[in-house]
Short mmCIF file of C-alpha atoms in Angstrom, two decimals:
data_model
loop_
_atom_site.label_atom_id
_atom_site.label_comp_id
_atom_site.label_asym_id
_atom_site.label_seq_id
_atom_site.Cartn_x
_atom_site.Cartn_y
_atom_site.Cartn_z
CA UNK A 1 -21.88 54.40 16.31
CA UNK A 2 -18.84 55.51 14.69
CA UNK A 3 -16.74 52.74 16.22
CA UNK A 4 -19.08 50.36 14.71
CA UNK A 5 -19.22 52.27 11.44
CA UNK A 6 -15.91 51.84 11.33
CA UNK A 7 -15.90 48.56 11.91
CA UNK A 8 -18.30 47.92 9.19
CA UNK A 9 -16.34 49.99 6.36
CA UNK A 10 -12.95 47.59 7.69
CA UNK A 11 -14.69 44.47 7.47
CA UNK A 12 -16.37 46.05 4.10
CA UNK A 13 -12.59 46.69 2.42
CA UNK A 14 -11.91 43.41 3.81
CA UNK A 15 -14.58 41.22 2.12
CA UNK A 16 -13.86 43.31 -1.07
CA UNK A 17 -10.02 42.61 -1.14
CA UNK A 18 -11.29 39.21 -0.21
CA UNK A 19 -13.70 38.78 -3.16
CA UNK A 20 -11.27 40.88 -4.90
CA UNK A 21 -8.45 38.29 -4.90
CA UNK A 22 -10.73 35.54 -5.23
CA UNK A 23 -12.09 36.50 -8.75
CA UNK A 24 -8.88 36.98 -9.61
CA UNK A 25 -8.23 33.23 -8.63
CA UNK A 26 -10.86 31.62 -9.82
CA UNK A 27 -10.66 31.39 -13.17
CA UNK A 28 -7.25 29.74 -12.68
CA UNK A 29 -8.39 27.67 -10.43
CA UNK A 30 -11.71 26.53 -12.50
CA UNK A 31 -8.79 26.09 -15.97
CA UNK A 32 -7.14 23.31 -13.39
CA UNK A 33 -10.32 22.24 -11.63
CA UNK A 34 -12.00 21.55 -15.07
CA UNK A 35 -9.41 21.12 -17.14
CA UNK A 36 -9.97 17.65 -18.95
CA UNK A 37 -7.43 14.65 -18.50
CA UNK A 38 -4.70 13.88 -21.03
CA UNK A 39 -5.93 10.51 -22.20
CA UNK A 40 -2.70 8.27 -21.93
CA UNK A 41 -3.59 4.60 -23.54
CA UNK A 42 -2.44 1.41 -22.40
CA UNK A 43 -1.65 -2.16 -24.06
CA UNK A 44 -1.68 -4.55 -21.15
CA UNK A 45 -3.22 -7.49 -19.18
CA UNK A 46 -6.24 -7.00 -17.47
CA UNK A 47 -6.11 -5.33 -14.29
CA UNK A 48 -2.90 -2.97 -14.76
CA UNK A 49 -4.96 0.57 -15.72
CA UNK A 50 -7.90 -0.41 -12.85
CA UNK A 51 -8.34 2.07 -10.27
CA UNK A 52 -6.85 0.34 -7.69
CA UNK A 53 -3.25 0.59 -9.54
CA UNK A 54 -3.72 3.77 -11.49
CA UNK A 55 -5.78 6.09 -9.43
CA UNK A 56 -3.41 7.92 -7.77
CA UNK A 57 -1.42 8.52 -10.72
CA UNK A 58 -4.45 9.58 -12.47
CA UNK A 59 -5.10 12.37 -10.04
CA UNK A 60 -1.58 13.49 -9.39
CA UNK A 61 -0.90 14.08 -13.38
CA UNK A 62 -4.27 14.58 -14.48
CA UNK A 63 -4.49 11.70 -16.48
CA UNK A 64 -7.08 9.13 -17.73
CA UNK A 65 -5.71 5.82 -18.64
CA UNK A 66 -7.63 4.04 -21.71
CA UNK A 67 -6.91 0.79 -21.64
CA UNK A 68 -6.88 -2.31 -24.46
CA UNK A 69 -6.59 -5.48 -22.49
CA UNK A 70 -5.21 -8.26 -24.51
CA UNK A 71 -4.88 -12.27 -23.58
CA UNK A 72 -1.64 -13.14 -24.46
CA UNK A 73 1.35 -12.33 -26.36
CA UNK A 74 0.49 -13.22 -29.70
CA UNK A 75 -2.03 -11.09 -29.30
CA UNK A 76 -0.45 -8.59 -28.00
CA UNK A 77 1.87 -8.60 -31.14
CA UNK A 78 -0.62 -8.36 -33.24
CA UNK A 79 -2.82 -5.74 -32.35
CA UNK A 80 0.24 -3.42 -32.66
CA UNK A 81 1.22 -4.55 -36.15
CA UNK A 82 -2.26 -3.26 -37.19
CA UNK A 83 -2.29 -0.45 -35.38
CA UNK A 84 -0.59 2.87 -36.78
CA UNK A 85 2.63 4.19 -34.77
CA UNK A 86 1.87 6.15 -31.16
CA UNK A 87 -1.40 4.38 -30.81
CA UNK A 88 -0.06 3.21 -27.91
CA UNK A 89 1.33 5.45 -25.32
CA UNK A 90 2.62 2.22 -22.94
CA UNK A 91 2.81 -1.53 -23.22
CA UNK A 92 2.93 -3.99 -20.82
CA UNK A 93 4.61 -7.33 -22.26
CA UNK A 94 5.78 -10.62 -20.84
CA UNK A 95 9.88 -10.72 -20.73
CA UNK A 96 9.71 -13.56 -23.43
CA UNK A 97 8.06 -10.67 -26.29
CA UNK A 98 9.96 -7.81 -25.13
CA UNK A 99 12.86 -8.89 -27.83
CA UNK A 100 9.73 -9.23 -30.24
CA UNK A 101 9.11 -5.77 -29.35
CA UNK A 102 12.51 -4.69 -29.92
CA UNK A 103 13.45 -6.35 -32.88
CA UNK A 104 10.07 -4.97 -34.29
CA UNK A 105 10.87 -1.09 -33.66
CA UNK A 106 7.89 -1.06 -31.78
CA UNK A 107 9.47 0.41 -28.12
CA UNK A 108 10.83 3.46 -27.85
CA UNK A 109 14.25 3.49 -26.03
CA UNK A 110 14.30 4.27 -22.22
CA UNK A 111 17.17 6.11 -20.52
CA UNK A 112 18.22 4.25 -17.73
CA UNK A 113 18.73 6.76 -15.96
CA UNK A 114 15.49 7.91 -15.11
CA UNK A 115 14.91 5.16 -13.57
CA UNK A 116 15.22 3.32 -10.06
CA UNK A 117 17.07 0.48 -10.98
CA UNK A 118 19.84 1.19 -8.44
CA UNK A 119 16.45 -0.45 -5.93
CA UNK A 120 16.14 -3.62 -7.61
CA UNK A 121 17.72 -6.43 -6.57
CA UNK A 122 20.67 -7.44 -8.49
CA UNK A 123 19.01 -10.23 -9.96
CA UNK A 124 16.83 -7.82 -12.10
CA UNK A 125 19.15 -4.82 -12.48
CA UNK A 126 20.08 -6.59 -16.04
CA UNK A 127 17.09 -8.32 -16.99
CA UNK A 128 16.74 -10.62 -20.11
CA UNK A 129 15.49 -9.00 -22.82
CA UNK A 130 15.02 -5.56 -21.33
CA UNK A 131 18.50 -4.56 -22.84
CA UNK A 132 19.62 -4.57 -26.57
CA UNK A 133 23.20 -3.99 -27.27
CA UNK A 134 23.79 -1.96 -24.06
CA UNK A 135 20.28 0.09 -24.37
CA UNK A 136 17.62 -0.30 -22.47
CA UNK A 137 14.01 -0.23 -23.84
CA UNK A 138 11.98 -2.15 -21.58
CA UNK A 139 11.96 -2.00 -17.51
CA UNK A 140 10.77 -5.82 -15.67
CA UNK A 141 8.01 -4.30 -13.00
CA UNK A 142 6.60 -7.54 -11.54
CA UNK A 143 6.83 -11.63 -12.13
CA UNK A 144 5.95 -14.42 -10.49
CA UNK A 145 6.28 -18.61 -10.21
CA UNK A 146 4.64 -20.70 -11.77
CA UNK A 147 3.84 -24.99 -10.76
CA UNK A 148 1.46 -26.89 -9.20
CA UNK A 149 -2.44 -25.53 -8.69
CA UNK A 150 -4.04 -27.56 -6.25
CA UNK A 151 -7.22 -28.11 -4.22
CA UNK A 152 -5.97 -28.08 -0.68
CA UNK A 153 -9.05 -30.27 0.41
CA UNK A 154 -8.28 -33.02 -2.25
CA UNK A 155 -4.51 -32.54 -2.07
CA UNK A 156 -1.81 -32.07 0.55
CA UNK A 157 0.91 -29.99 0.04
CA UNK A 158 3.45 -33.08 0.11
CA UNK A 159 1.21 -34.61 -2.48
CA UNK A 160 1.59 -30.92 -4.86
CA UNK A 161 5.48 -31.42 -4.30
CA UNK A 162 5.79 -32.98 -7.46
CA UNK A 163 4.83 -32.61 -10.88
CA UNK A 164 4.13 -35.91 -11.08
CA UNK A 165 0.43 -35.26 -9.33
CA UNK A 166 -0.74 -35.14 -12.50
CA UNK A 167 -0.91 -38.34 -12.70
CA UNK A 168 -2.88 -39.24 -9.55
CA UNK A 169 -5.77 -41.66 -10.09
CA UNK A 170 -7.65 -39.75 -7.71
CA UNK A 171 -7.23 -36.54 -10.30
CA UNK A 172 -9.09 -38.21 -13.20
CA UNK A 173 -10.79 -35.55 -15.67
CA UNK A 174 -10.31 -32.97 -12.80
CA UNK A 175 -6.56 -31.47 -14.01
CA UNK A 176 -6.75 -28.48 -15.94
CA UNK A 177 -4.51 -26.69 -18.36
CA UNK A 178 -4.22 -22.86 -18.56
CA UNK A 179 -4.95 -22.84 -22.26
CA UNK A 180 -0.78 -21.96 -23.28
CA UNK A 181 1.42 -24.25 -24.63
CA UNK A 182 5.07 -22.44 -23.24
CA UNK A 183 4.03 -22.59 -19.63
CA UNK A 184 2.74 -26.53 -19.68
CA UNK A 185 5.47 -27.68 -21.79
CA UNK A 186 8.58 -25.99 -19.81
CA UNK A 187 6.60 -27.93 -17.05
CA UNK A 188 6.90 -30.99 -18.40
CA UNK A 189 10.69 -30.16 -19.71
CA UNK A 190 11.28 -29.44 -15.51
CA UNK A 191 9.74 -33.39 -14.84
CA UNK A 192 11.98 -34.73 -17.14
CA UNK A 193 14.78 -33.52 -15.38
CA UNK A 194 16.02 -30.35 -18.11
CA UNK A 195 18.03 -27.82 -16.21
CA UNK A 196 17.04 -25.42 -19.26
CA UNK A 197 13.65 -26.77 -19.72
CA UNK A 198 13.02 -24.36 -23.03
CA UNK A 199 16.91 -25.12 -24.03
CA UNK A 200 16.26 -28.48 -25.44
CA UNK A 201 17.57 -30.92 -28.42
CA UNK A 202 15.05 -32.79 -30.60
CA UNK A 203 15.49 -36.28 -28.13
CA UNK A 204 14.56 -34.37 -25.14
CA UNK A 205 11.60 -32.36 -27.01
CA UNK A 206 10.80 -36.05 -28.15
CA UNK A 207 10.36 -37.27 -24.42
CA UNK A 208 8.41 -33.86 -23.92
CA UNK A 209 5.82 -34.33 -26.04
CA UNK A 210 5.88 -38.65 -24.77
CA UNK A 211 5.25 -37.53 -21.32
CA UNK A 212 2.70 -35.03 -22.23
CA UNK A 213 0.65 -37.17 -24.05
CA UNK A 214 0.59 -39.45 -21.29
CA UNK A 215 -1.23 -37.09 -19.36
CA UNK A 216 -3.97 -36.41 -21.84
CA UNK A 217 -6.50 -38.90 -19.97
CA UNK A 218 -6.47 -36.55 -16.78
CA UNK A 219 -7.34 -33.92 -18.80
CA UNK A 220 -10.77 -32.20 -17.67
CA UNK A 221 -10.13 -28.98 -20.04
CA UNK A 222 -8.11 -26.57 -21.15
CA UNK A 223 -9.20 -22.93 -19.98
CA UNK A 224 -8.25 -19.02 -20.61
CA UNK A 225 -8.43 -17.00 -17.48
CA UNK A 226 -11.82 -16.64 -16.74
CA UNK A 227 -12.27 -20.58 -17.00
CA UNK A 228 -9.18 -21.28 -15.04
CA UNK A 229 -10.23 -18.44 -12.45
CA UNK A 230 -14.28 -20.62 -12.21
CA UNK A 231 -12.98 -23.83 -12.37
CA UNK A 232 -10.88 -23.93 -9.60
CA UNK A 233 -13.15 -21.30 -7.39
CA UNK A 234 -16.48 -23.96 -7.57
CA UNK A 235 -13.56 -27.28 -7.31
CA UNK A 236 -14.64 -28.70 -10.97
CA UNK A 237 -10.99 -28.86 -11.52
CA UNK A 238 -8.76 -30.02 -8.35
CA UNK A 239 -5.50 -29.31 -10.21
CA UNK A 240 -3.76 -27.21 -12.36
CA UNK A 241 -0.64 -26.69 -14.92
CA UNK A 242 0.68 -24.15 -16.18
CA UNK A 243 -0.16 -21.34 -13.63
CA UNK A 244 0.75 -19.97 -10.22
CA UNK A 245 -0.15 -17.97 -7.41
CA UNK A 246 -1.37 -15.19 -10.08
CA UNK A 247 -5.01 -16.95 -9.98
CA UNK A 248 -4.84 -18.96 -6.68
CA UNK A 249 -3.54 -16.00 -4.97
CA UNK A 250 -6.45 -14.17 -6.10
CA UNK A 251 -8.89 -17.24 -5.15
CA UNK A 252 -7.42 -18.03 -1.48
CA UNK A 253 -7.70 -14.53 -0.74
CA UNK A 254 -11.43 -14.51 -1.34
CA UNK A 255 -11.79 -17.86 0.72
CA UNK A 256 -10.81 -20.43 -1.76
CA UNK A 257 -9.56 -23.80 -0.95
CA UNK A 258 -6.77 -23.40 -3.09
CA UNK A 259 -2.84 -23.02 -3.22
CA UNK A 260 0.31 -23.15 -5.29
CA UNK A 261 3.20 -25.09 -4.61
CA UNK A 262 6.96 -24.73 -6.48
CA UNK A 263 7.44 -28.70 -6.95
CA UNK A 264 10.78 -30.78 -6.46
CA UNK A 265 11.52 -30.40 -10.12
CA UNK A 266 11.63 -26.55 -9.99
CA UNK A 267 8.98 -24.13 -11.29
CA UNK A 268 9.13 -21.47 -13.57
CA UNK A 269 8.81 -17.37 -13.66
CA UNK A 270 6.87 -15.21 -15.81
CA UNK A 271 7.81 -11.31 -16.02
CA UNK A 272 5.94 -8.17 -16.82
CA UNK A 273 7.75 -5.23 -18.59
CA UNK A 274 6.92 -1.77 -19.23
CA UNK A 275 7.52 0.05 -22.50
CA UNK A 276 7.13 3.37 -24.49
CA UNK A 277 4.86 2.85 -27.80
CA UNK A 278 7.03 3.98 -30.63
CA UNK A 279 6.00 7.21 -31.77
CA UNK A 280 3.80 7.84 -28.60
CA UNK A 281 3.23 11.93 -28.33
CA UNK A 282 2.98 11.44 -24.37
CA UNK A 283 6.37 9.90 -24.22
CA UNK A 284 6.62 12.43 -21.37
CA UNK A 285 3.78 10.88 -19.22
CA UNK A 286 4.42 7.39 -20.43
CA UNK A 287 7.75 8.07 -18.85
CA UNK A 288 6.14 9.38 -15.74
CA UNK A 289 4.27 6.28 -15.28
CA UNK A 290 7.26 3.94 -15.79
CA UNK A 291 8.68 6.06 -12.94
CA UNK A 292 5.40 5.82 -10.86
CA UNK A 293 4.62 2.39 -10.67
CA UNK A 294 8.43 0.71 -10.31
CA UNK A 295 8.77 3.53 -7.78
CA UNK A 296 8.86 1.52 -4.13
CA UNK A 297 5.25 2.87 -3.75
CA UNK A 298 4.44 1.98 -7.37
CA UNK A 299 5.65 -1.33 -6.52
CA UNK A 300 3.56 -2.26 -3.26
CA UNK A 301 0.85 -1.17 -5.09
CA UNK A 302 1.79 -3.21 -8.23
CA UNK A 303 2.27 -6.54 -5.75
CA UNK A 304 -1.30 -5.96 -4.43
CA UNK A 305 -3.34 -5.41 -7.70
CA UNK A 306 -6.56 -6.61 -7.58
CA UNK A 307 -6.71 -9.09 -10.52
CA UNK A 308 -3.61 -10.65 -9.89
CA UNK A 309 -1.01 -10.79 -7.43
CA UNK A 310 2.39 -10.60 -8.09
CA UNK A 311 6.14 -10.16 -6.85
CA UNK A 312 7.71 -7.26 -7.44
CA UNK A 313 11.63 -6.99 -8.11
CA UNK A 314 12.51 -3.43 -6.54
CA UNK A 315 13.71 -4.14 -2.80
CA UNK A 316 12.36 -0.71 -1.21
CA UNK A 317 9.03 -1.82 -2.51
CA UNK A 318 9.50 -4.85 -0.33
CA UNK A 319 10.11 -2.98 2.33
CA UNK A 320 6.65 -0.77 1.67
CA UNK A 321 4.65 -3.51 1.02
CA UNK A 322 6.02 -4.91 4.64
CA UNK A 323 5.00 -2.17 6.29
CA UNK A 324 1.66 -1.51 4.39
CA UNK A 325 0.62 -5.21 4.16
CA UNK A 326 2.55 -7.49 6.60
CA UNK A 327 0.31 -9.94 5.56
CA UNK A 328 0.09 -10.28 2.03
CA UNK A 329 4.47 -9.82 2.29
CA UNK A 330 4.54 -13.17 4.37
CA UNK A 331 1.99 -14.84 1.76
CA UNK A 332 3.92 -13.96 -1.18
CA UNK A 333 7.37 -14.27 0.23
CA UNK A 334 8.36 -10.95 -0.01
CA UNK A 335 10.27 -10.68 3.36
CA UNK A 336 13.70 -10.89 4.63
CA UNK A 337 12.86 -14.77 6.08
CA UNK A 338 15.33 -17.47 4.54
CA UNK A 339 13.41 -19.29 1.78
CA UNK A 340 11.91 -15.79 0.76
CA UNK A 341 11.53 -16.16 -3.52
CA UNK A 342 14.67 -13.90 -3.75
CA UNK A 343 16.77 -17.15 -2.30
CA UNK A 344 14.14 -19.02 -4.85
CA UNK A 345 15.77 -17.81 -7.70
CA UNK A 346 19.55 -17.80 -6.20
CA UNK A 347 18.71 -21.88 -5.49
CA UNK A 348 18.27 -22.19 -9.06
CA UNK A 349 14.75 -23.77 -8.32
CA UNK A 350 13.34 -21.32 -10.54
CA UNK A 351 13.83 -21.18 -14.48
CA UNK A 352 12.60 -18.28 -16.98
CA UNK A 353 10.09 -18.93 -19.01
CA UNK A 354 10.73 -18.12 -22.68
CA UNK A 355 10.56 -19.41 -26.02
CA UNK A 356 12.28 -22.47 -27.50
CA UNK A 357 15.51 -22.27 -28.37
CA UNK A 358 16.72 -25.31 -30.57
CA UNK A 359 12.64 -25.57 -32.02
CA UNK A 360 10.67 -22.82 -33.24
CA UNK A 361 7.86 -21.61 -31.35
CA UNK A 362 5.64 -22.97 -34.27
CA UNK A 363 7.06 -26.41 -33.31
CA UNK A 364 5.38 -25.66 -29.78
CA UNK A 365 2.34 -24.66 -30.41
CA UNK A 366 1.53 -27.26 -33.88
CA UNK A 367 2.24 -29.77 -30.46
CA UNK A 368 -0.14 -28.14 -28.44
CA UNK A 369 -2.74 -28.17 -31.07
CA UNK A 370 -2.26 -32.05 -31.47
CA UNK A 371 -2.50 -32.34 -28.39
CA UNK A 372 -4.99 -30.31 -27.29
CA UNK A 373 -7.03 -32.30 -29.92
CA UNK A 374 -6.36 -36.29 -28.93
#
């Protein structure tokens, strides 16, 4: 009896050293347990603070992403003007409104250093519009090509070679226009043979707006993502200019009898940036998040996002997304294979798209609104 009294009274200062320690732990443990999430917001696209992109980062930093989704650039610009200074902690922009961005004050200025752009390829290292008279305020984390849409059962690829498709008898009142005037007009600058298809004089944007009015007959509508997304899905459209393997990418995955092709006359690429909000008071997390998601996991994640697919410029990510996704590397290109969208860009087949040079961008869109309205 002694031995086991013994016993008891050590296993007694045992469980009391025990319970001891853990009431001393608890309550830190319940602070970080329960503690609620900085709130960082976000001024993006759709898609970029969804789960699937932000939820590890989330739980990592203890963060909650609030998101305001915008549908295109203008937009974009203008819910900032409006808004007060550090409403928003990050923005997302396409490459073309970075400058807009800049010239604006509305970016804080990044420090290059904190960053992995030592990964990207060289191609991206010195991005347009993410640097301003040697500073750097914006950081390109994902693009893509834009051309031909098609239908794979009403088109072949050969057929999708060419911008000239359009045209096809076959394709009356079944082409579609993603409802933006800068990616459907560079198109049509690429058919008429422009090397700089947004670098044009007033002959050339002449013959641009000729050819595009020729086209208006095929027209079956002119749609904002959702529409686009539908109207390909359930075949009421069996073309499409102006977009890319962002929505087909999306729809083939999901068993879609769709595609993209990069036609003869050369397609064009759209780029995502990240920024700091001016006057954010989470610059430090923003920053964190910059880091995060050009990071080479960041990036395989970022190539794989559920709304829309995209390439990604760092070249570790590549090599992640190879190894995570074989797959979905081959079907985007991202690979070390000649012809890979790396050797796309070094062809020259593949022209930034941006906004007019030698017209304003109000001489684009008053065009688009014509014709838009013939």
């Amino acid at each position: 009896m002694p031995r086991i009294a013994g016993l008891n009274t050590g296993l007694t200062r045992r469980s009391l050293l025990a319970s001891g320690a853990a009431a001393l732990a608890t309550p830190m443990l319940s602070r970080r347990a329960f503690a609620a999430p900085t709130e960082l917001t976000m001024l993006a696209w759709y898609g970029h603070a969804e789960p699937d992109v932000v939820a590890e980062f989330e739980a990592e930093n203890n963060v909650k992403f609030v998101p305001k989704y915008y549908t295109g650039g203008d937009n974009m610009l203008g819910l900032i003007s409006q808004s007060p200074a550090g409403t928003y902690d990050v923005i997302l922009s396409d490459a073309e409104y970075v400058q807009a961005l800049n010239e604006a004050g509305y970016v804080e200025e990044l420090d290059p250093n904190d960053y992995a752009i030592a990964d990207y390829f060289p191609e991206f290292q010195d991005f347009p519009g993410n640097w301003s008279d040697g500073k750097l305020f914006s950081l390109v984390t994902r693009f893509g090509f834009l051309g031909v849409a098609y239908n794979t059962d009403a088109l072949t690829e050969a057929e999708a070679a060419s911008y000239n498709v359009f045209w096809n008898e076959k394709l009356a009142g079944k082409v579609g226009h993603f409802d933006w005037h800068l990616p459907n007009l560079g198109q049509m600058s690429l058919l008429n043979g422009n090397a700089a298809p947004y670098d044009i004089d007033e002959a050339a944007w002449q013959a641009v707006k000729d050819k595009t009015l020729s086209l208006r007959p095929q027209i079956g509508g002119f749609f904002d993502y959702g529409g686009t997304f539908s109207s390909l899905n359930d075949g009421q459209m069996l073309a499409f200019a102006g977009i890319g393997d962002w929505i087909t990418g999306v729809l083939e995955k999901n068993g879609a009898k769709v595609r993209s092709a990069i036609p003869e006359e050369g397609g064009l690429q759209w780029s995502e940036c990240f920024s700091i909000g001016k006057g954010s008071t989470k610059a430090d997390l923003a920053k964190k998040w910059i880091q995060y998601i050009t990071s080479a996991k960041g990036q395989a994640k970022s190539a794989q996002m559920a709304a829309y697919p995209a390439l990604v410029p760092n070249q570790k990510g590549w090599e992640v997304l190879q190894a995570e996704n074989p797959a979905e590397a081959k079907r985007q290109g991202m690979t070390s294979e000649a012809g890979n969208v790396i050797d796309m860009i070094r062809s020259g087949r593949i022209k930034y798209r941006q906004w007019p040079i030698q017209q304003s961008l109000e001489d684009w869109n008053d065009f688009w609104s014509e014709y838009k309205g013939a």
